[in-house]
Coordinates of C-alpha atoms and ligand atoms in Angstrom, one line a residue:
X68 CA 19.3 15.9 -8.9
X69 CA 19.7 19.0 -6.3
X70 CA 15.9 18.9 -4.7
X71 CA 16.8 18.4 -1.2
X72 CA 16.5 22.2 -0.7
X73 CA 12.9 22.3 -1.8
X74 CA 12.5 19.3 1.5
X75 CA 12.3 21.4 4.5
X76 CA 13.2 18.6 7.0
X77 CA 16.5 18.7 5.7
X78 CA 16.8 22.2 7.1
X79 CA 15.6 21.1 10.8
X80 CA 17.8 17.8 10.6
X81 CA 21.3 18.6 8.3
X82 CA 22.3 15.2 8.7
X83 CA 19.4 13.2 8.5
X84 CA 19.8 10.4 5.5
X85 CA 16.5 9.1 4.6
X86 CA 16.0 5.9 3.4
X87 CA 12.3 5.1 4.3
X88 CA 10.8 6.6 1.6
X89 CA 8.9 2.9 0.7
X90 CA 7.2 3.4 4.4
X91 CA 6.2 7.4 3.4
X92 CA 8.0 10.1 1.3
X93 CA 9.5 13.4 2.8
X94 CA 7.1 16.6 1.8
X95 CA 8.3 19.5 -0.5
X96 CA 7.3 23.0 0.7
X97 CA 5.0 23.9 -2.1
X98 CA 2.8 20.9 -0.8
X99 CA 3.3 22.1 3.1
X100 CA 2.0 25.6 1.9
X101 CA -0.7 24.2 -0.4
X102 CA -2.4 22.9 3.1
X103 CA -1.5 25.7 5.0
X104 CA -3.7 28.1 2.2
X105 CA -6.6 26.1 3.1
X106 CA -6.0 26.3 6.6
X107 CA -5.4 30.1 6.7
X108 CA -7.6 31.1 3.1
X109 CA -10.4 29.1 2.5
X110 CA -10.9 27.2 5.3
X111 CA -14.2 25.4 5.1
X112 CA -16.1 21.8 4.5
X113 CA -16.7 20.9 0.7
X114 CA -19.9 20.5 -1.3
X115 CA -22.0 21.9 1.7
X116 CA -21.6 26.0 1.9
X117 CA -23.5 28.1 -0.3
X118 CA -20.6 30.9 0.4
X119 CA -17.8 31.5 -1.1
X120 CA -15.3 29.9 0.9
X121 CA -17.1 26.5 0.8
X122 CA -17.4 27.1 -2.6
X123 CA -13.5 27.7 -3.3
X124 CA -12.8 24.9 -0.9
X125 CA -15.0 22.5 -2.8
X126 CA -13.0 23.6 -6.3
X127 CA -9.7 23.1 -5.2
X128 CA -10.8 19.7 -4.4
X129 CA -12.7 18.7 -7.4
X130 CA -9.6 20.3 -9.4
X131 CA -7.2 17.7 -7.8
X132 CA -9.4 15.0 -8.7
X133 CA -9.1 16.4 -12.7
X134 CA -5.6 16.1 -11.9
X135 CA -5.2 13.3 -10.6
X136 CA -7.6 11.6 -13.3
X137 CA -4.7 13.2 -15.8
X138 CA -2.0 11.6 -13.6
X139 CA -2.6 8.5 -15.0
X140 CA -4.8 9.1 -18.0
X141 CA -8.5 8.2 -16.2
X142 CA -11.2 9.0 -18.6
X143 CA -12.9 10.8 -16.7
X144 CA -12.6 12.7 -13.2
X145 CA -15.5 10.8 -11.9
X146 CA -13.6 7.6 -11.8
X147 CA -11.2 8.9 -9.1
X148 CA -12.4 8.4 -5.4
X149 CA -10.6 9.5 -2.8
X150 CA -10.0 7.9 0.4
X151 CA -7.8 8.0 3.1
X152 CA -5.2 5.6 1.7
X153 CA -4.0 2.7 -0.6
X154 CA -5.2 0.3 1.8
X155 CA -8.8 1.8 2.0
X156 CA -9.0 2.1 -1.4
X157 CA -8.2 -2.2 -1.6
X158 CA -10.4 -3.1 0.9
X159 CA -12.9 -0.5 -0.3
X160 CA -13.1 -3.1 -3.3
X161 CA -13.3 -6.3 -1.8
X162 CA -15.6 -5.0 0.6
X163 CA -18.4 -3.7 -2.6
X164 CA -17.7 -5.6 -5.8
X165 CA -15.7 -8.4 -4.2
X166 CA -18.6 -9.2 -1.8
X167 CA -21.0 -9.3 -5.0
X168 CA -19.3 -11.4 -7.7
X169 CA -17.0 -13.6 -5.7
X170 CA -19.2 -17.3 -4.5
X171 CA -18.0 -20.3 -3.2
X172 CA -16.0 -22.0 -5.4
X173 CA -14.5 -19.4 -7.0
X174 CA -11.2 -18.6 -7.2
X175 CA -9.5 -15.2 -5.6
X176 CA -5.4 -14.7 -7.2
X177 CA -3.1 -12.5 -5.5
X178 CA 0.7 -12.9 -5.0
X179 CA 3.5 -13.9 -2.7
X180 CA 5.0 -10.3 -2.7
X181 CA 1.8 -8.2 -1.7
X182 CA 1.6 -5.9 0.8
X183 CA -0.4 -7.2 3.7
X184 CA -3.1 -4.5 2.5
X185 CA -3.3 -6.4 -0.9
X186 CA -3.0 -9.8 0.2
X187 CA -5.5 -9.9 3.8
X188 CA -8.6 -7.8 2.2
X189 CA -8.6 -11.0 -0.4
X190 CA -8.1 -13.8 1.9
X191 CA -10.6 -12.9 3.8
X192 CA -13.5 -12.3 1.4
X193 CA -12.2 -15.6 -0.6
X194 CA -12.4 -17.3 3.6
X195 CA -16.0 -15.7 4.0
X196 CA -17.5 -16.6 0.6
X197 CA -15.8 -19.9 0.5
X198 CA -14.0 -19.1 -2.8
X199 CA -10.3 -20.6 -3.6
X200 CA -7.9 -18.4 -2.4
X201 CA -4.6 -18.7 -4.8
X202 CA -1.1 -17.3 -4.2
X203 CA 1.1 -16.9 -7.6
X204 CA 4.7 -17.4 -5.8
X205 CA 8.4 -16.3 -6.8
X206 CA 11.6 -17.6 -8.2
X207 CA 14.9 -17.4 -7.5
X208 CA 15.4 -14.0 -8.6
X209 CA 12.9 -12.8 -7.0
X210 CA 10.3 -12.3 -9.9
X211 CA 6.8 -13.6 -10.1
X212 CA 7.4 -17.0 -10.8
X213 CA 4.6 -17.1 -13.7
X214 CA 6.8 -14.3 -15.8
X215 CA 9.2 -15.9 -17.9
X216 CA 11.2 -13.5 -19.8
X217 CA 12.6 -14.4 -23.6
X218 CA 14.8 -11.0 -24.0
X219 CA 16.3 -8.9 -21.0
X220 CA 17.5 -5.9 -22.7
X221 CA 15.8 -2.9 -21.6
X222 CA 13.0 -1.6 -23.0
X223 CA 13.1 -4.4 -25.6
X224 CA 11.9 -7.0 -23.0
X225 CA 9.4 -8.9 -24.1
X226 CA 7.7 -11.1 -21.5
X227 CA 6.3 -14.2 -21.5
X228 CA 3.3 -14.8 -18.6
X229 CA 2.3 -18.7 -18.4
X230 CA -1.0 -18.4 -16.0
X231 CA -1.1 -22.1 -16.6
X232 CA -3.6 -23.8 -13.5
X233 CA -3.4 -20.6 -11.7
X234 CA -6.1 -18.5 -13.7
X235 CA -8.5 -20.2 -14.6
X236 CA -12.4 -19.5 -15.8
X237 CA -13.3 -20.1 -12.0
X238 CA -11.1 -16.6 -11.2
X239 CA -12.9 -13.6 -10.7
X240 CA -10.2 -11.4 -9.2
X241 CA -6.4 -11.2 -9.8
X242 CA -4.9 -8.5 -7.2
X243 CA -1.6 -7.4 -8.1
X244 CA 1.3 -5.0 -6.9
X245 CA 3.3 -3.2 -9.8
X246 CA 6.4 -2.9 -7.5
X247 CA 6.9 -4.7 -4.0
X248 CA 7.6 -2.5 -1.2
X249 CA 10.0 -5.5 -0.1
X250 CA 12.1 -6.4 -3.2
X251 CA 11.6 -3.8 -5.2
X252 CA 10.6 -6.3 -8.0
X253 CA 9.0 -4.4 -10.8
X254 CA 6.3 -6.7 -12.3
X255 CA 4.7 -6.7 -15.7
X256 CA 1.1 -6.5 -14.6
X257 CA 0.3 -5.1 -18.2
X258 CA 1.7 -8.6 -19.5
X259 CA -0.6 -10.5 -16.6
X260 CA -3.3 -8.5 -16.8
X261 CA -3.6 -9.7 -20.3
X262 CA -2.6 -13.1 -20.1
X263 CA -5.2 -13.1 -17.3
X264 CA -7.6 -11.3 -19.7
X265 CA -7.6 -14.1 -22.4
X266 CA -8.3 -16.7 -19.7
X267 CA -10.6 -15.2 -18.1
X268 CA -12.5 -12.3 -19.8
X269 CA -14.3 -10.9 -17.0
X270 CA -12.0 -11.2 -14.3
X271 CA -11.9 -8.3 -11.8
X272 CA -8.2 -7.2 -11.4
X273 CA -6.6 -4.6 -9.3
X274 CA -3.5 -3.1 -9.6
X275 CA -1.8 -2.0 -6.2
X276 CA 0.4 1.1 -7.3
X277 CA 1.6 2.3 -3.9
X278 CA 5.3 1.8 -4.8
X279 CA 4.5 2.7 -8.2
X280 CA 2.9 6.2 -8.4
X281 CA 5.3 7.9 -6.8
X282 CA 8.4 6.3 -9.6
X283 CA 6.5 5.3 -12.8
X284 CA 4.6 7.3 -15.1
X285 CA 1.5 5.2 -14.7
X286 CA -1.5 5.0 -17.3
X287 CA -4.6 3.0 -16.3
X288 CA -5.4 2.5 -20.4
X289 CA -2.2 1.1 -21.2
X290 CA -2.4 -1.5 -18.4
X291 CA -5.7 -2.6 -19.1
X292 CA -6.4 -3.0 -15.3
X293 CA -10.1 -2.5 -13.7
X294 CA -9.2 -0.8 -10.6
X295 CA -5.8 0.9 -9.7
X296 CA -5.2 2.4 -5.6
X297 CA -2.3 4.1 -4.8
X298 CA -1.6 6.7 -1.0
X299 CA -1.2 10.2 -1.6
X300 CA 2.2 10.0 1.2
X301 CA 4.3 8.1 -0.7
X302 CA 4.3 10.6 -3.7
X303 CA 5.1 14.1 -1.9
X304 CA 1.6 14.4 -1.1
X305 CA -0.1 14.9 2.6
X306 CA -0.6 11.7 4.7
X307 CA -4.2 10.8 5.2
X308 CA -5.4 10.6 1.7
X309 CA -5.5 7.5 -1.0
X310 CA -7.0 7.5 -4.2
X311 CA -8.8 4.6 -6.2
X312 CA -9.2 4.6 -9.7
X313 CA -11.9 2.1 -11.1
X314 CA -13.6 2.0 -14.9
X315 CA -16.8 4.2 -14.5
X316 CA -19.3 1.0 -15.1
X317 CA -17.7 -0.8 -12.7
X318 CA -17.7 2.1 -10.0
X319 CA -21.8 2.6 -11.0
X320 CA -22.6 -0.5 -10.4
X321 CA -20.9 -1.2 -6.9
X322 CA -23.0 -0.3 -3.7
X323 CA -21.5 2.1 -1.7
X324 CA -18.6 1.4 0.7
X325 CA -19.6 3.8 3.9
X326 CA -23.1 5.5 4.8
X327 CA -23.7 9.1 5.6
X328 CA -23.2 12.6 5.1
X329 CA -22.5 13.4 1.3
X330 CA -23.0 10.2 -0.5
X331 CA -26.5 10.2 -0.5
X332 CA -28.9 11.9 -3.2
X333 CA -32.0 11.8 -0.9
X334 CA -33.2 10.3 2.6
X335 CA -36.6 9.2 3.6
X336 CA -37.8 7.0 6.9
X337 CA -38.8 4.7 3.8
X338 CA -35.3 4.6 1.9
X339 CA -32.3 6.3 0.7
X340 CA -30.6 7.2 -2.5
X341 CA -27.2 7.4 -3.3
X342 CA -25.4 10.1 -5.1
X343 CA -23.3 9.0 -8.1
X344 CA -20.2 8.1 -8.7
X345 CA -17.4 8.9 -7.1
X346 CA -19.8 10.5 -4.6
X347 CA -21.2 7.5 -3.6
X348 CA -18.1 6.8 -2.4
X349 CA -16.7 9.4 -0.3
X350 CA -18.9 9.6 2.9
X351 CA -18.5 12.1 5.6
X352 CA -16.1 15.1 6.0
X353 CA -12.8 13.7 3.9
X354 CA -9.2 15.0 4.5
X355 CA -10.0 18.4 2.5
X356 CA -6.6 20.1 3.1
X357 CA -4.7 16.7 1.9
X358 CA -6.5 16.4 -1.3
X359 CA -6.3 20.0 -1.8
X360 CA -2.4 19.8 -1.4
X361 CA -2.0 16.2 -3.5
X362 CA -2.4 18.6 -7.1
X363 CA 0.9 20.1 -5.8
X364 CA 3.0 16.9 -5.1
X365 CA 1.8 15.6 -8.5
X366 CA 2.5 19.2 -9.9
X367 CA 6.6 18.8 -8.8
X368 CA 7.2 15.0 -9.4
X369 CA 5.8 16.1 -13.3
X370 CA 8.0 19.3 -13.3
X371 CA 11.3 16.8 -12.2
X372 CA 9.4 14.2 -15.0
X373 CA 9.3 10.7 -14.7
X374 CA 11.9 9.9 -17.0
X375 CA 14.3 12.0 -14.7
X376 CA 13.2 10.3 -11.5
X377 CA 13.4 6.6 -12.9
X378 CA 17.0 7.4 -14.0
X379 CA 18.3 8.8 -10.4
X380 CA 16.4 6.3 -9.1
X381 CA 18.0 3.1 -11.3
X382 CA 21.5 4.8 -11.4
X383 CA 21.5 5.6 -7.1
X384 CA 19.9 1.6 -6.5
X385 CA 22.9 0.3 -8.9
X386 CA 25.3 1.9 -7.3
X387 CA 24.1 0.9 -3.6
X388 CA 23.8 -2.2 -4.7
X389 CA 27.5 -2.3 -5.8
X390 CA 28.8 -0.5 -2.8
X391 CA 27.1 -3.0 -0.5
X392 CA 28.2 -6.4 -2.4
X393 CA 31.8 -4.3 -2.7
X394 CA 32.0 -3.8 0.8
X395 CA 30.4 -6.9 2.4
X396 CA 30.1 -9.4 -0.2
X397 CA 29.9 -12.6 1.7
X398 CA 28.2 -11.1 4.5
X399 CA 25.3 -9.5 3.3
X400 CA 22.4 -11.0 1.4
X401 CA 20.2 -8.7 -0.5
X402 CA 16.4 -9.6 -2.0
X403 CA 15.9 -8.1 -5.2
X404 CA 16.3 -8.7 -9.1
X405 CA 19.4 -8.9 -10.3
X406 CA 18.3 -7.3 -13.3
X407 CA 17.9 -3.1 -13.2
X408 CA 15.4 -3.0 -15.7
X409 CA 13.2 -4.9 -12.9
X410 CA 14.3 -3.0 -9.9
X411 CA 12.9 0.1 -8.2
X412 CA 15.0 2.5 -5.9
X413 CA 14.6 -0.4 -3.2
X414 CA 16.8 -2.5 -1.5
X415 CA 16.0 -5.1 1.1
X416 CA 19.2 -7.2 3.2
X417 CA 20.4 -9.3 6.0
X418 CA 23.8 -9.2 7.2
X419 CA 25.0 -12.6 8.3
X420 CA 24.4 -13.4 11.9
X421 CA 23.0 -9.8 12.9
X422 CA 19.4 -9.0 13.7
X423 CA 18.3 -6.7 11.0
X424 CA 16.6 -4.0 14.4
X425 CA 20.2 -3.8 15.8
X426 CA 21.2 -2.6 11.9
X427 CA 18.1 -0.3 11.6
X428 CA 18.8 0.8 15.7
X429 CA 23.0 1.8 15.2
X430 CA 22.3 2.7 11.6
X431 CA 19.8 5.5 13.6
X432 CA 22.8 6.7 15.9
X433 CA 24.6 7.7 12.6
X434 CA 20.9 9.7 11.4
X435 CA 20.3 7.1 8.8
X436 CA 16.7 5.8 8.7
X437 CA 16.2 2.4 7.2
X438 CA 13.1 0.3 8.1
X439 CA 14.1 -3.4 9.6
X440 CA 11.2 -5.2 10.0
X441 CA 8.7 -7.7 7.4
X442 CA 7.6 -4.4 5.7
X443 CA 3.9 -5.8 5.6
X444 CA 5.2 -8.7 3.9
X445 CA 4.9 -11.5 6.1
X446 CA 4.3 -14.2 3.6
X447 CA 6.8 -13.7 1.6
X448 CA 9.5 -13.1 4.8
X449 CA 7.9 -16.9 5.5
X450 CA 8.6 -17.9 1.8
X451 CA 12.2 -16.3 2.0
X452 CA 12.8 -17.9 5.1
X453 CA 13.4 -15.0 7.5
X454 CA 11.8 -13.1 9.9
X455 CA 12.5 -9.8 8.9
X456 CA 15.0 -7.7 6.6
X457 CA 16.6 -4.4 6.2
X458 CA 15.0 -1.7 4.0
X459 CA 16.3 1.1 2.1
X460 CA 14.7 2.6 -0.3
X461 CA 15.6 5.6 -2.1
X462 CA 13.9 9.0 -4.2
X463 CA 14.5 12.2 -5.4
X464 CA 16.2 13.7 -2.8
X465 CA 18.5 10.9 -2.0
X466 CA 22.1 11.0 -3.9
X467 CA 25.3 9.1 -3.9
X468 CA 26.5 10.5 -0.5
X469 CA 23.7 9.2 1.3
X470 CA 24.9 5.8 0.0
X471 CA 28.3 6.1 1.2
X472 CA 26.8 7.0 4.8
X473 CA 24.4 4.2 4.8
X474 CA 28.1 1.8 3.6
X475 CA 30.0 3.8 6.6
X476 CA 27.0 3.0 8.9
X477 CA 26.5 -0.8 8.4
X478 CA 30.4 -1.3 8.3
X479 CA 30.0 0.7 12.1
X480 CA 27.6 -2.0 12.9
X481 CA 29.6 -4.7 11.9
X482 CA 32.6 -3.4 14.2
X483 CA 30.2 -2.7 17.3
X484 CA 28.0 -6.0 16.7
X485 CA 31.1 -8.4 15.8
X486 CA 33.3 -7.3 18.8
Ligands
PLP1991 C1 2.9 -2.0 -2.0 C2 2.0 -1.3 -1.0 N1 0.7 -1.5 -1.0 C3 -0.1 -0.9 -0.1 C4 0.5 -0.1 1.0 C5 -0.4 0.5 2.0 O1 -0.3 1.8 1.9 P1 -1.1 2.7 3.0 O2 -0.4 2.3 4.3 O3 -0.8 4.1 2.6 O4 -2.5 2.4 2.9 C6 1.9 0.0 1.0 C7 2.5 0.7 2.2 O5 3.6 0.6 2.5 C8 2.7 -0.6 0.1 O6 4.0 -0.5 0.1

C-alpha cells in the first residue's frame, strides 16, 4: 500500500517510522485541507446564523453526521452525537443512563483489557450507586477468558461465550472494547453481546470501538450493541472530536449530559426544555472544523476499503511478529494472540531485563516512535504482572521497511543497554 505520500508529515520528517498510531493516527492532506476550507471559506458557528456562511457551516456538519451514521450503518443520523472524543462519549453514558438504571445491588461488567476510559467511568458509577462492579479477566493467550473457541480457521470461527456467574439478571451494563489498545486482542463482542442478551434481556451494553473504527468495517446492527463511541484521531480524522452512537429510544429517553447554548428548545426563569436528540446532547460551540473534516478521513479509509486495510494490516503484524521472535526469541516477550485472525496491527513487548522507556527513548534516536508505557491499561499491566510494555502499532502508511527499522532499532538497544 503506497499512501504515505498522501501523509504530509512524512514530507517534514523523511525518516520518521511511526508506530503510535494506537495513541492517534497521522492525517492525510485531504483532511488538513477539509479544516483549512472552513477556516478560510465558511468560517462561522453552526445552527445559529441566519446568513449564508452559518448556514453552509451548519451543513457540512450535519452532512458528516449522515456520514458517519452510514459508517457504520446507524439508522438514522440523529443517533450520532458528537463529542469531543471516545472517552466523552463513555463517560457521557455512565454519566445519563448509567446514573438512572444502575441501584445498589446491581451489577456493572466490563473487562480486564479496557482502556482506562472504559473501565474508570464504570467503576465509579457501580462505587457511587453501590452496584457490583465485575471484571470478565483473560487467559493465557491473551483472549477474554469467557470466549472459548470450537474452530480457529478464519472466518469459519465459531465462538463459544460461557457468561456463566458473570452475567447475570442483576447486570444492567456490560462495557466492552472490540480490540485492546494493549494486546491487540480482537474480541467477539457480537458473540457476548448475545450471550449477554439471552441472560439478560435488557442489559445496557457499550461497545468501545476506538481501536476498531479506524481497522474494521463496523456495523452497529450486526453487533446488536446499544451504544457504540469511537475518536475521530485515530481514523485520519482531526483530534478533538468523538462520536457516540446509541439506539434512538435509548438516546430520547436519557437526560442530557451538559447544559447550555444549543441543546435547549426553550428557557424560562420557571424551566427549560431540551432540544431533541442528538441536540440534546451537544451543548455549547463544538469542534466545527473537526467534524467538518472527519467526512474526509472516513471518505479515504473507504476509498483504500476495509478489506484492503485489514489485509496490510494482518500481513505487516505477522511479519513483525516473526521478525521480532526471529531476531530475539528468548529475549523478548510479546502480549498478544497467537492466532492472526484475533490480532489487530498491534504489538505490545518487554525485552528481558530492559525498561521498556530506555526501548521507546533509543528507539526515538533512530526516528522510530513506539509508545512504552501501561497504554491506559493499568489493570491488566497489574494482571500481566508488569509495569509497563512497549507498543507498536501499525496502519496504512506503515510497510515492511518500517519493520525492519523498528528490528535494527531494538537490536541497537540491546548493544547500548547490554554493554
Ligand atoms: C480502546 C480505547 N478506548 C478509548 C480510548 C480513549 O480515546 P480518546 O483518548 O480519544 O478519548 C483509547 C485511546 O487510546 C483506546 O485505545
Amino acid at each position: 500500500m503506497n499512501v504515505k505520500k498522501d501523509f504530509p508529515i512524512f514530507s517534514a520528517h523523511p525518516e520518521l517510522v511511526y508506530l503510535d498510531s494506537g495513541a492517534t493516527s497521522l492525517k492525510p492532506q485531504s483532511v488538513i485541507d477539509k479544516m483549512s476550507e472552513y477556516y478560510t471559506q465558511y468560517s462561522a458557528n453552526i445552527h445559529r446564523g441566519i446568513y449564508k456562511l452559518s448556514e453552509r457551516a451548519s451543513q457540512e456538519y450535519e452532512d458528516t453526521r449522515a456520514v458517519v451514521a452510514k459508517y457504520i450503518n446507524a439508522n438514522r443520523s440523529e443517533e450520532i452525537v458528537f463529542t469531543r472524543n471516545a472517552t466523552e462519549s463513555l463517560n457521557l453514558v455512565a454519566s445519563t443512563l448509567g446514573q438512572e438504571i444502575v441501584s445498589k445491588g446491581d451489577e456493572v461488567v466490563v473487562t480486564i483489557m479496557e482502556h482506562h476510559a472504559n473501565f474508570v467511568p464504570w467503576q465509579q458509577l457501580a462505587f457511587t450507586v453501590g452496584a457490583d462492579f465485575k471484571v470478565i479477566g483473560i487467559n493465557d493467550h491473551y483472549e477474554l477468558s469467557i470466549v472459548e473457541k470450537s474452530d480457529r480457521r478464519g472466518e469459519n470461527t465459531i465462538f463459544n461465550i460461557s457468561l456463566d456467574g458473570i452475567v447475570t439478571k442483576k447486570t444492567k451494563i456490560l462495557a466492552v472494547s472490540m480490540v485492546s489498545n494493549t494486546l491487540g486482542t480482537i474480541n467477539p463482542v457480537k458473540e457476548i453481546i448475545a450471550e449477554a442478551k439471552k441472560v439478560s434481556p435488557d442489559i445496557i451494553t457499550i461497545v468501545d470501538a476506538a481501536q476498531a473504527v479506524p481497522h474494521l468495517k463496523i456495523d452497529v446492527h450486526d453487533l446488536g450493541c446499544d451504544f457504540l463511541a469511537f475518536s475521530s484521531h485515530k481514523m485520519l480524522g482531526p483530534t478533538g472530536v468523538g462520536v457516540l452512537w446509541g439506539k434512538y429510544d435509548l438516546l430520547e429517553k436519557m437526560p442530557p449530559y451538559q447544559y447550555g447554548g444549543d441543546m435547549i428548545r426553550n428557557v424560562s426563569i420557571e424551566e427549560t426544555t431540551f432540544a431533541d436528540v442528538p441536540h440534546k446532547f451537544e451543548a455549547g460551540t463544538p469542534n466545527i472544523s473537526g467534524v467538518i473534516a472527519l467526512k474526509e478521513a472516513i471518505a479515504y479509509l473507504e476509498n483504500l476499503g476495509f478489506d484492503t486495510i485489514r489485509n496490510h494490516e494482518k500481513q505487516l503484524a505477522m511479519y513483525a511478529a516473526r521478525r521480532l521472535n526471529e531476531e530475539f526469541s528468548d529475549e523478548i516477550v510479546m502480549y498478544g494472540p497467537r492466532h492472526i485472525e484475533f490480532m489487530a496491527g498491534i504489538i505490545s513487548f518487554n525485552l528481558k531485563g530492559i525498561h521498556p522507556h530506555d526501548i521507546a527513548q533509543i528507539l526515538d534516536e533512530n526516528n522510530i516512535a513506539v509508545r512504552a508505557g501501561h497504554h491506559c491499561t493499568m489493570p491488566l499491566h497489574s494482571r500481566l504482572n508488569i509495569p509497563a510494555t512497549v507498543r507498536t502499532s501499525f496502519y496504512i502508511y506503515n510497510n515492511e521497511e518500517d519493520v525492519e527499522k523498528l528490528v535494527k532499532g531494538v537490536k541497537r538497544v540491546r548493544e547500548i543497554l547490554r554493554k
